[in-house]
Coordinates of C-alpha atoms in Angstrom, one line a residue:
M145 CA 25.3 46.2 10.2
E146 CA 25.4 44.1 13.3
L147 CA 22.5 41.7 14.5
R148 CA 21.6 43.4 17.8
Q149 CA 21.5 46.7 15.1
L150 CA 19.0 44.7 13.7
E151 CA 17.7 43.5 17.2
Y152 CA 16.8 47.0 18.3
F153 CA 15.5 48.3 15.0
L154 CA 12.9 45.0 15.4
A155 CA 12.6 45.8 19.1
V156 CA 11.3 49.7 17.9
A157 CA 8.9 48.3 14.8
E158 CA 6.9 46.0 17.1
E159 CA 7.0 48.0 20.3
A160 CA 6.7 50.8 18.2
N161 CA 7.5 53.1 21.0
F162 CA 11.3 53.4 21.6
T163 CA 10.7 53.4 25.5
R164 CA 9.7 50.3 25.1
A165 CA 12.1 49.1 23.1
A166 CA 14.4 49.5 25.3
E167 CA 12.9 47.9 28.2
R168 CA 12.7 45.0 25.9
V169 CA 16.3 44.8 24.6
H170 CA 17.5 45.7 28.6
I171 CA 19.5 48.9 27.4
S172 CA 19.0 53.1 27.7
Q173 CA 17.0 54.4 25.5
S174 CA 19.8 56.6 23.8
G175 CA 20.8 53.5 22.9
V176 CA 18.7 51.9 21.3
S177 CA 18.6 55.6 18.9
A178 CA 22.1 55.7 18.2
Q179 CA 22.4 52.1 17.6
V180 CA 19.2 52.5 15.0
K181 CA 20.7 55.3 13.6
A182 CA 23.2 53.2 13.0
L183 CA 21.6 51.3 10.7
E184 CA 19.7 54.2 8.7
T185 CA 23.3 55.6 8.3
E186 CA 24.3 52.3 6.6
L187 CA 21.2 51.4 4.5
G188 CA 21.5 55.0 3.6
A189 CA 17.8 55.4 4.1
E190 CA 15.3 56.1 6.7
L191 CA 13.4 53.3 8.4
I192 CA 11.1 54.9 11.3
D193 CA 8.9 57.8 11.4
R194 CA 9.9 59.5 14.5
S195 CA 7.6 62.6 13.6
G196 CA 4.4 61.7 15.6
R197 CA 4.6 59.6 19.7
I198 CA 4.4 56.1 17.7
A199 CA 7.3 54.9 16.4
R200 CA 6.0 53.7 12.4
L201 CA 8.0 52.3 9.9
T202 CA 9.2 53.8 7.0
A203 CA 8.2 52.3 3.0
A204 CA 12.3 51.6 3.5
G205 CA 11.3 50.3 7.5
A206 CA 8.3 47.8 6.0
A207 CA 10.6 46.3 3.0
A208 CA 13.3 46.0 5.6
L209 CA 11.5 44.3 8.3
P210 CA 10.9 40.6 6.8
Y211 CA 14.3 40.8 5.9
A212 CA 15.7 42.1 9.5
R213 CA 13.8 38.8 11.1
A214 CA 15.4 36.3 8.7
A215 CA 18.8 36.8 9.9
L216 CA 18.0 36.8 13.7
D217 CA 16.1 33.1 12.6
A218 CA 19.5 32.6 10.6
A219 CA 21.2 33.6 13.8
A220 CA 19.6 31.9 16.6
D221 CA 19.5 28.6 14.4
L222 CA 23.2 28.9 14.1
R223 CA 23.3 29.1 17.7
E224 CA 21.1 26.1 18.2
A225 CA 23.3 23.6 15.9
I226 CA 26.6 24.6 17.8
D227 CA 24.6 24.0 21.0
E228 CA 23.8 20.4 19.7
V229 CA 27.3 19.9 18.9
K230 CA 28.3 21.0 22.2
G231 CA 25.6 19.1 23.7
L232 CA 27.6 15.8 22.8
V233 CA 30.9 17.3 23.8
R234 CA 29.9 18.4 27.3
G235 CA 27.3 17.0 28.7
H236 CA 25.0 14.9 30.9
L237 CA 22.1 11.8 30.6
T238 CA 20.3 10.2 33.0
V239 CA 19.5 7.0 33.2
G240 CA 16.9 5.1 34.8
M241 CA 16.7 1.4 35.3
V242 CA 14.7 -1.2 37.3
T243 CA 16.0 -1.8 40.6
G244 CA 18.1 -4.5 40.7
C245 CA 17.7 -6.0 36.8
E246 CA 20.6 -5.4 35.8
V247 CA 20.1 -6.0 31.8
T248 CA 23.7 -6.5 29.8
P249 CA 22.1 -5.1 26.3
L250 CA 21.6 -1.8 27.8
F251 CA 25.7 -1.7 29.8
A252 CA 26.9 -2.7 26.2
A253 CA 25.1 1.0 24.7
L254 CA 25.7 2.4 27.9
A255 CA 30.0 1.6 27.3
A256 CA 29.6 2.4 23.5
F257 CA 28.4 5.1 23.8
H258 CA 30.7 5.6 26.7
R259 CA 33.7 5.0 24.4
E260 CA 32.1 7.5 21.2
H261 CA 31.3 10.8 24.0
P262 CA 33.6 10.5 26.8
A263 CA 33.2 13.6 28.2
I264 CA 29.7 13.1 28.3
E265 CA 28.6 12.4 32.2
L266 CA 26.2 8.7 32.6
E267 CA 24.5 8.7 35.5
I268 CA 22.5 5.4 36.3
V269 CA 19.2 5.5 38.9
E270 CA 17.4 2.4 39.6
A271 CA 13.8 3.0 41.3
N272 CA 10.1 1.1 40.7
S273 CA 9.2 1.6 36.7
D274 CA 6.3 3.8 38.2
N275 CA 8.9 6.6 39.5
L276 CA 11.0 6.0 36.2
I277 CA 8.5 7.3 33.6
A278 CA 7.2 9.4 36.2
A279 CA 10.9 11.1 36.1
V280 CA 11.3 11.3 32.5
I281 CA 7.9 13.0 32.1
A282 CA 9.2 15.3 34.2
G283 CA 12.4 15.3 32.4
T284 CA 14.9 14.4 35.5
A285 CA 15.5 11.6 34.0
D286 CA 16.7 11.5 30.0
I287 CA 15.5 7.7 29.1
A288 CA 14.9 4.6 31.1
L289 CA 14.2 0.6 31.1
V290 CA 10.8 0.2 32.7
G291 CA 8.4 -2.9 33.1
V292 CA 4.7 -2.3 32.3
A293 CA 1.8 -3.8 31.7
G294 CA 0.4 -4.4 27.7
A295 CA 1.5 -0.7 26.2
V296 CA 4.3 1.6 27.1
P297 CA 2.8 5.3 28.0
E298 CA 1.3 6.9 24.5
H299 CA 2.6 9.8 25.5
L300 CA 6.4 8.6 25.3
S301 CA 8.8 7.4 22.8
A302 CA 9.6 3.9 23.4
H303 CA 11.8 0.7 22.6
V304 CA 10.0 -2.4 23.4
V305 CA 12.6 -4.8 24.8
A306 CA 10.6 -7.7 25.8
D307 CA 7.5 -8.9 25.9
E308 CA 6.6 -12.2 27.7
G309 CA 5.0 -13.7 30.3
L310 CA 5.5 -14.4 34.4
I311 CA 6.9 -17.0 35.6
A312 CA 6.5 -18.7 39.1
L313 CA 9.7 -19.5 40.3
V314 CA 10.0 -22.5 43.3
P315 CA 12.3 -24.6 44.9
P316 CA 12.9 -27.7 43.0
D317 CA 11.2 -30.6 45.7
S318 CA 7.8 -27.6 45.4
P319 CA 4.7 -29.7 44.7
L320 CA 4.6 -27.3 42.1
A321 CA 7.9 -27.7 40.1
G322 CA 7.0 -30.4 37.4
S323 CA 4.6 -28.4 36.3
K324 CA 4.3 -27.2 32.3
G325 CA 1.9 -24.6 33.4
L326 CA 0.7 -23.0 36.3
P327 CA -3.2 -22.0 36.5
L328 CA -4.0 -18.4 37.7
A329 CA -6.6 -19.4 40.0
D330 CA -4.0 -22.4 40.9
L331 CA -1.5 -19.9 42.3
M332 CA -4.1 -18.8 44.2
S333 CA -3.6 -21.6 47.5
Y334 CA 0.3 -20.2 47.8
P335 CA 1.2 -17.4 49.4
L336 CA 2.9 -15.8 46.9
V337 CA 6.6 -13.2 46.4
T338 CA 6.0 -10.1 44.5
L339 CA 7.8 -6.6 43.2
P340 CA 6.0 -3.8 44.9
E341 CA 3.4 -2.7 43.1
G342 CA 4.6 0.4 41.1
T343 CA 6.2 -2.4 38.9
G344 CA 5.0 -3.3 35.2
I345 CA 5.6 -6.9 37.0
R346 CA 3.1 -6.5 39.7
A347 CA 0.9 -4.6 36.9
A348 CA 0.7 -7.1 34.8
F349 CA -0.1 -9.5 37.6
D350 CA -2.4 -7.6 39.7
D351 CA -4.2 -6.7 36.6
A352 CA -5.1 -10.7 35.9
C353 CA -6.1 -10.7 39.6
V354 CA -8.5 -8.3 39.2
T355 CA -10.2 -9.4 36.2
A356 CA -10.6 -13.0 37.3
G357 CA -11.4 -11.9 40.4
F358 CA -9.4 -12.9 42.7
V359 CA -7.3 -11.9 45.8
P360 CA -3.2 -13.1 46.3
D361 CA -2.0 -13.7 49.4
V362 CA 1.2 -10.9 49.1
V363 CA 2.9 -12.2 52.0
L364 CA 6.4 -10.3 51.3
V365 CA 7.8 -7.9 48.6
A366 CA 10.9 -7.0 47.4
S367 CA 12.4 -4.7 45.2
A368 CA 15.2 -6.5 43.4
P369 CA 14.3 -9.8 41.5
G370 CA 17.2 -11.4 42.7
A371 CA 15.5 -10.5 46.0
V372 CA 12.6 -11.9 45.4
A373 CA 13.7 -15.6 44.3
E374 CA 15.9 -15.6 47.0
L375 CA 12.7 -15.0 49.8
A376 CA 11.6 -18.0 47.6
A377 CA 14.5 -20.9 47.6
R378 CA 13.7 -20.1 51.1
G379 CA 10.6 -21.1 51.7
M380 CA 8.7 -17.6 52.2
G381 CA 6.7 -18.4 49.2
V382 CA 6.0 -18.5 45.5
A383 CA 7.8 -15.8 43.6
V384 CA 5.7 -13.9 40.9
L385 CA 8.5 -12.8 38.3
S386 CA 8.6 -12.5 34.1
E387 CA 10.2 -15.4 32.2
S388 CA 13.5 -13.2 31.1
M389 CA 14.4 -13.9 34.9
A390 CA 14.1 -17.6 34.5
A391 CA 17.8 -17.9 35.7
V392 CA 18.0 -15.0 38.8
H393 CA 18.2 -18.2 40.9
P394 CA 19.3 -20.8 39.8
G395 CA 18.5 -23.0 42.0
L396 CA 15.1 -22.4 41.3
V397 CA 12.5 -24.1 38.5
A398 CA 10.5 -22.0 36.7
V399 CA 6.8 -22.7 36.1
P400 CA 4.9 -20.5 33.5
I401 CA 2.0 -19.3 34.8
T402 CA -1.3 -19.2 32.6
G403 CA -4.6 -17.0 32.4
I404 CA -2.8 -13.8 32.3
D405 CA -3.6 -12.1 29.4
V406 CA -2.0 -8.9 30.2
P407 CA 1.6 -9.3 29.0
A408 CA 4.9 -8.0 31.1
L409 CA 6.1 -5.2 28.3
L410 CA 10.5 -4.3 29.2
A411 CA 10.5 -1.2 27.5
L412 CA 12.9 2.5 27.2
V413 CA 11.4 5.4 27.3
W414 CA 11.8 8.4 26.6
R415 CA 10.7 12.4 26.0
P416 CA 9.6 12.7 22.5
R417 CA 11.9 15.1 21.3
A418 CA 15.5 14.5 22.5
G419 CA 18.2 16.6 22.6
P420 CA 21.0 15.7 21.4
A421 CA 23.6 13.7 23.9
L422 CA 21.1 11.0 24.0
S423 CA 19.8 10.9 20.1
A424 CA 23.9 9.8 20.1
L425 CA 22.8 7.1 22.9
L426 CA 19.6 5.8 21.0
P427 CA 21.0 4.3 18.5
H428 CA 23.8 2.2 20.1
C429 CA 20.5 0.9 22.6
R430 CA 18.4 0.3 19.1
R431 CA 21.5 -2.1 18.0
E432 CA 22.2 -3.8 21.6
F433 CA 19.3 -4.6 21.8
G434 CA 17.4 -5.5 18.0
S435 CA 14.5 -3.8 16.2
S436 CA 11.5 -3.5 18.2

């Protein structure tokens, strides 16, 4: 008994016609008929009544049908299981991260994963958070480290890495340098250097400004936190970044911005149904970043 015989038998049973069954399995009608006949010979019973225009199941055929389906389903499950194992031998993972956001635990997780699965190709792409989230949803990225305001997207699985407030980075000689906290309203008096729209930090900042009815004076936008800080160090404006980025420029002083209720979140996001390679990567990420 061969799986293809069961497949052809199932096609005839469901189509009730040898011609349509042949079209479905992409072989000739005579080929389908011959294989079904061989199955009947092996089982010692007629499975299909060919006496009319419609191919009908005999009593033996009706009894055999659920077992044929079960056998084909089991074979499909077997193929899927083997494919999952093969996916850990040869595969590809695309990992997204916010432009210029170098997070050591992510690199450590990728290194540990690579040691266990050296044949899986790893690709890192950089973009702003909105684009990375869209890439994960579209399937062009498997997982991404993104910044979001307030909450992670509901339709994605996530591991929150950091839940933090925003800071103003200023030169040591700035009048703001000695402040223990800078109210959002006071920040509006200064020119600002920020990350672009589409980033979690910018979204948290913009949401707070809209809620308070403020219009910030954003004079420069840079895609990388280091560039934002460097521009602030050169006197171009006050840099607005997250708490974890306080050390991005050691020559600047970090002042917490108060009056912002929506936190900036840094999170790993991925589609709920992870493939075998991503499923193997996730434990490394959770270990390096800690439990959320």
